[in-house]
Each structure stands twice: as C-alpha cells, then as structure tokens.
Amino acid sequence: MQPTTFDLFADNEPVQQPRAEQIGEQSWVLRGFALPQVEQLLTELEAILAAAPLRHMVTPGGFSMSVGTSSCGQLGWITDRSGYRYSSVDPLSGLAWPSMPAVFADLAHEAAERAGFPGFQADSCLINQYVPGAKMSLHQDKDEKGYAAPIVSLSLGLPAMFLFGGFERSDKSQRIPLLHGDMVVWGGVDRLRYHGVLPIKPGHHPLLGERRINITFRVAGDQ
Ligand code: MD3
Ligand code: FE
C-alpha cells in the first residue's frame, strides 16, 4: 500500500523540538541553547569560582541569602547591611572581579540576538548557586543603571521552577521549568517584572551534582 502523502520524517530524522518559547511580550526561553558550549562554560566557571568563591551575602535586612553568589566581568552585584549595588571590586578579595570569558560574552550576545536584542554586551555576570531547598523570593531587578538592555540567563544543573510575575508583587505569576542548558532573555516591557525561583528539589545532576547554577548577564553600568 502506497502512502497518500510523502512522510517528511520517513528517514527517522530526529524531529527538531520547538526551541524558542515566548513567555512574555519581549521574553523568550531558548531551550537547550547553551548545550553545545556546556563543557567550555563549566571549565571557565571553575576558574572564576577559584578566584572569586561563592559566598552567602547578607541582605540589608540582615538575612543571609540561601543562594551562594559570585560574579565576573567589570561589575559584580553585591549586598550587605548598607544595601544592594554593583561594585567593580570583590569585597572578599579587595580585587577586581575575574574578567568575563569570551565564551560567556559570546553566548549571551547570541541568545539576546535570537530574542530580538541585537548588540547585547554584558558588563556584569552574576553567578548564583542553589543547593536543594535554596530559593529566590519574588523581586524586581532594579539595581542596574538603566533598563534599556535585556537580562540574559543561563541555567545549569538541577532543574528549577521559575516564577515570572507581573509589575506588582501581588500579580499572578506563571511557573516556568528551567532545565540544564536553557537560556532566557527578558527585556523591553518585561524588564521590570517580578520574578523568583521556588525552592530547588533534591536531586543529582550528572555534571553538576546536587546543585543548580544560574548565570545572569547584564548591562549594569553605562549603557
Ligand atoms: C525576569 N535569578 O539573579 S533568572 C537574579 O534563576 C535572579 O537565579 C534567578 O532573579 C535565578 O536576579 C532568575 C534571571 C532573571 C533576571 C532578571 C529578570 C529573570 C528576570 C528580570 C525581569 C524578569
Ligand atoms: Fe532577579
């Protein structure tokens, strides 16, 4: 019996998954976007964290964050009893943050372009490490000098349930699973949306073990 139409997938070619999911007017999840570079990214990450170790920073209210943080690039996000801000110096070492590896900068540039933001050049790269139970409460990212540039994020290791809210803390939020290798780009009208991360569930990732690493790329200083 002859098929009535040609089957485009007759050779059992893997069907390409829909790769870009729009989650807001100017926000996109790029599923698996970083997977081809993961090995290089992890090598660079290890070097950065050797020079600028993860630490649990204290919020202005006096609470220690459950997420461990560090940075690379010209500016690093910090918090202490005097407030949230960006600093060109790592307060732990008193030295400049490690420079941003080319593989980081290029990947962020490419992801931003894919989401409709050409010419993205991050000057700041915040590294967040979550162990099971760690979370990030709903907040807005308002410590950057301007909001014209998008924020680009890269998720590695254990999965997370990301909360993508509205413009007021009480607005209903969407829940978006973020997996190893996924990238997300938030910009334009979505730049000041509330967002957060639910407590990470226990688990084991073959490359990263019992943790999730999220890296955000930002233009924190002059645009
Ligand atoms: C959505 N980090 O570092 S991804 C943060 O997974 C932060 O570690 C989360 O929120 C994490 O500030 C979420 C990044 C993210 C960053 C900025 C956004 C999501 C955003 C701005 C607007 C909307
Ligand atoms: Fe944030």
Coordinates of N, CA, C and O in Angstrom, one line a residue, residues 41-115:
L41 N 31.9 26.2 29.2 CA 31.4 27.1 30.2 C 31.7 26.6 31.6 O 32.1 27.4 32.5
L42 N 31.7 25.3 31.8 CA 32.0 24.7 33.2 C 33.5 24.9 33.5 O 33.8 25.1 34.7
T43 N 34.3 24.7 32.5 CA 35.8 24.9 32.7 C 36.0 26.4 33.2 O 36.8 26.6 34.1
E44 N 35.4 27.3 32.5 CA 35.6 28.7 32.8 C 35.0 29.1 34.2 O 35.6 29.8 35.0
L45 N 33.9 28.5 34.4 CA 33.2 28.7 35.7 C 34.0 28.3 36.9 O 34.1 29.0 37.9
E46 N 34.7 27.1 36.7 CA 35.5 26.6 37.8 C 36.7 27.6 38.1 O 37.0 27.8 39.3
A47 N 37.3 28.1 37.0 CA 38.4 29.1 37.2 C 37.9 30.4 37.9 O 38.5 30.9 38.8
I48 N 36.7 30.8 37.5 CA 36.1 32.1 38.1 C 35.9 31.8 39.6 O 36.3 32.7 40.5
L49 N 35.3 30.7 40.0 CA 34.9 30.4 41.4 C 36.1 30.1 42.2 O 36.1 30.3 43.4
A50 N 37.2 29.7 41.6 CA 38.5 29.6 42.4 C 39.0 30.9 42.8 O 39.6 31.1 43.9
A51 N 38.9 31.9 41.9 CA 39.4 33.3 42.2 C 38.4 34.1 43.0 O 38.8 35.0 43.8
A52 N 37.1 33.9 42.8 CA 36.1 34.7 43.5 C 35.0 33.7 44.0 O 34.0 33.4 43.3
P53 N 35.3 33.1 45.2 CA 34.5 32.0 45.6 C 33.0 32.4 45.9 O 32.8 33.6 46.2
L54 N 32.1 31.5 45.8 CA 30.7 31.7 46.2 C 30.7 32.0 47.7 O 31.4 31.5 48.5
R55 N 29.7 33.0 48.0 CA 29.5 33.3 49.4 C 28.1 33.6 49.6 O 27.4 34.0 48.6
H56 N 27.6 33.5 50.8 CA 26.2 33.8 51.1 C 26.2 35.3 51.6 O 26.5 35.6 52.7
M57 N 25.7 36.1 50.7 CA 25.7 37.5 51.1 C 24.5 37.8 52.0 O 23.5 37.1 52.0
V58 N 24.6 38.9 52.7 CA 23.6 39.4 53.7 C 22.8 40.5 53.1 O 23.4 41.4 52.5
T59 N 21.5 40.4 53.3 CA 20.6 41.5 52.7 C 20.6 42.7 53.7 O 21.1 42.5 54.8
P60 N 20.1 43.8 53.2 CA 20.1 45.0 54.1 C 19.3 44.7 55.4 O 19.6 45.2 56.4
G61 N 18.3 43.8 55.3 CA 17.5 43.4 56.4 C 18.3 42.5 57.4 O 17.7 42.2 58.5
G62 N 19.4 42.0 57.0 CA 20.2 41.2 57.9 C 20.1 39.7 57.7 O 20.6 38.9 58.5
F63 N 19.4 39.3 56.7 CA 19.3 37.8 56.4 C 20.3 37.4 55.4 O 20.7 38.1 54.5
S64 N 20.8 36.2 55.7 CA 21.8 35.6 54.8 C 21.1 34.9 53.6 O 20.1 34.2 53.9
M65 N 21.5 35.1 52.4 CA 20.8 34.6 51.3 C 21.0 33.0 51.2 O 22.1 32.6 51.5
S66 N 20.0 32.3 50.8 CA 20.1 30.8 50.7 C 21.0 30.5 49.5 O 21.6 29.4 49.4
V67 N 21.0 31.4 48.5 CA 21.8 31.2 47.3 C 23.2 31.7 47.5 O 23.4 32.8 48.1
G68 N 24.2 31.0 47.0 CA 25.6 31.4 47.1 C 25.9 32.2 45.8 O 25.4 31.8 44.7
T69 N 26.6 33.3 45.9 CA 26.8 34.2 44.8 C 28.3 34.5 44.6 O 29.1 34.6 45.5
S70 N 28.6 34.8 43.3 CA 29.8 35.4 42.9 C 29.6 36.2 41.6 O 28.5 36.2 41.1
S71 N 30.6 36.8 41.0 CA 30.5 37.5 39.8 C 31.7 37.4 38.9 O 32.8 37.1 39.4
C72 N 31.6 37.8 37.7 CA 32.7 38.1 36.8 C 32.3 39.2 35.9 O 31.1 39.6 35.9
G73 N 33.3 39.8 35.3 CA 33.0 41.0 34.4 C 33.4 42.3 35.2 O 33.9 42.2 36.3
Q74 N 33.1 43.4 34.5 CA 33.5 44.7 35.1 C 32.8 45.0 36.4 O 33.4 45.7 37.2
L75 N 31.6 44.6 36.5 CA 30.8 44.9 37.7 C 30.2 43.7 38.3 O 29.7 42.8 37.5
G76 N 30.2 43.6 39.6 CA 29.5 42.4 40.3 C 28.4 42.9 41.2 O 28.6 44.0 41.9
W77 N 27.3 42.2 41.3 CA 26.2 42.6 42.2 C 26.6 42.1 43.6 O 27.0 41.0 43.8
I78 N 26.4 43.1 44.5 CA 26.7 42.7 45.9 C 25.5 43.2 46.8 O 24.8 44.1 46.4
T79 N 25.4 42.6 48.0 CA 24.5 43.1 49.0 C 25.2 43.0 50.4 O 26.0 42.0 50.6
D80 N 24.9 43.9 51.3 CA 25.4 43.8 52.6 C 24.4 44.7 53.5 O 23.4 45.1 52.9
R81 N 24.7 45.0 54.7 CA 23.8 45.7 55.6 C 23.5 47.1 55.0 O 22.5 47.7 55.3
S82 N 24.5 47.7 54.2 CA 24.2 49.0 53.6 C 23.4 49.0 52.3 O 23.1 50.1 51.9
G83 N 23.1 47.9 51.8 CA 22.2 47.9 50.6 C 22.7 47.0 49.4 O 23.7 46.3 49.5
Y84 N 21.9 47.0 48.4 CA 22.2 46.3 47.2 C 22.9 47.2 46.2 O 22.4 48.4 46.1
R85 N 23.9 46.8 45.5 CA 24.5 47.6 44.5 C 25.5 46.8 43.6 O 25.7 45.7 43.9
Y86 N 26.1 47.5 42.6 CA 27.1 46.9 41.8 C 28.4 47.4 42.3 O 28.5 48.6 42.6
S87 N 29.5 46.6 42.2 CA 30.8 47.0 42.6 C 31.8 46.5 41.6 O 31.7 45.4 41.2
S88 N 32.9 47.3 41.3 CA 33.9 46.8 40.4 C 35.0 46.0 41.2 O 35.9 45.4 40.6
V89 N 34.8 45.9 42.5 CA 35.7 45.2 43.3 C 35.0 44.1 44.1 O 33.9 44.3 44.6
D90 N 35.6 42.9 44.2 CA 35.0 41.8 45.0 C 35.3 42.1 46.5 O 36.5 42.2 46.9
P91 N 34.3 42.4 47.3 CA 34.6 42.7 48.7 C 35.4 41.7 49.5 O 36.0 42.0 50.5
L92 N 35.3 40.4 49.0 CA 36.0 39.3 49.7 C 37.5 39.5 49.5 O 38.3 39.3 50.5
S93 N 38.0 39.8 48.3 CA 39.4 39.8 48.0 C 39.9 41.2 47.9 O 41.1 41.4 48.0
G94 N 39.1 42.2 47.7 CA 39.5 43.6 47.5 C 40.1 43.8 46.1 O 40.6 44.8 45.8
L95 N 39.9 42.7 45.3 CA 40.4 42.8 43.9 C 39.3 42.9 42.9 O 38.1 42.7 43.2
A96 N 39.6 43.3 41.6 CA 38.7 43.3 40.6 C 38.1 41.9 40.4 O 38.7 40.9 40.8
W97 N 36.8 41.8 40.0 CA 36.2 40.5 39.7 C 37.0 39.9 38.5 O 37.6 40.6 37.7
P98 N 37.0 38.5 38.5 CA 37.6 37.9 37.3 C 37.0 38.4 36.0 O 35.8 38.8 36.0
S99 N 37.7 38.5 34.9 CA 37.1 39.0 33.7 C 36.2 38.0 33.1 O 36.2 36.8 33.4
M100 N 35.3 38.5 32.2 CA 34.3 37.7 31.7 C 34.9 36.9 30.5 O 35.4 37.5 29.6
P101 N 34.8 35.6 30.6 CA 35.4 34.8 29.5 C 34.6 35.0 28.2 O 33.4 35.3 28.2
A102 N 35.4 34.9 27.1 CA 34.8 35.2 25.7 C 33.6 34.2 25.5 O 32.6 34.6 24.9
V103 N 33.7 33.0 25.9 CA 32.6 32.0 25.7 C 31.3 32.5 26.4 O 30.2 32.3 25.9
F104 N 31.4 33.1 27.5 CA 30.3 33.7 28.3 C 29.7 34.8 27.4 O 28.5 34.9 27.2
A105 N 30.5 35.8 27.1 CA 30.1 37.0 26.5 C 29.4 36.7 25.1 O 28.4 37.3 24.8
D106 N 30.0 35.8 24.4 CA 29.5 35.4 23.0 C 28.2 34.7 23.1 O 27.3 35.0 22.3
L107 N 28.1 33.8 24.1 CA 26.8 33.1 24.3 C 25.7 34.0 24.6 O 24.6 33.9 24.1
A108 N 25.9 35.0 25.5 CA 24.9 35.9 25.9 C 24.5 36.8 24.8 O 23.3 37.1 24.5
H109 N 25.5 37.2 24.0 CA 25.2 38.1 22.8 C 24.3 37.3 21.8 O 23.4 37.9 21.3
E110 N 24.7 36.1 21.6 CA 23.9 35.3 20.6 C 22.5 35.0 21.1 O 21.5 35.1 20.3
A111 N 22.3 34.7 22.4 CA 21.0 34.5 22.9 C 20.1 35.7 22.8 O 18.9 35.7 22.4
A112 N 20.7 36.9 23.2 CA 20.0 38.1 23.1 C 19.5 38.4 21.7 O 18.4 38.8 21.4
E113 N 20.4 38.2 20.8 CA 20.1 38.4 19.3 C 18.9 37.6 18.9 O 18.0 38.1 18.2
R114 N 19.0 36.3 19.3 CA 17.9 35.4 19.0 C 16.5 35.8 19.5 O 15.5 35.6 18.9
A115 N 16.6 36.6 20.6 CA 15.3 37.0 21.2 C 15.0 38.5 20.8 O 14.0 39.1 21.3

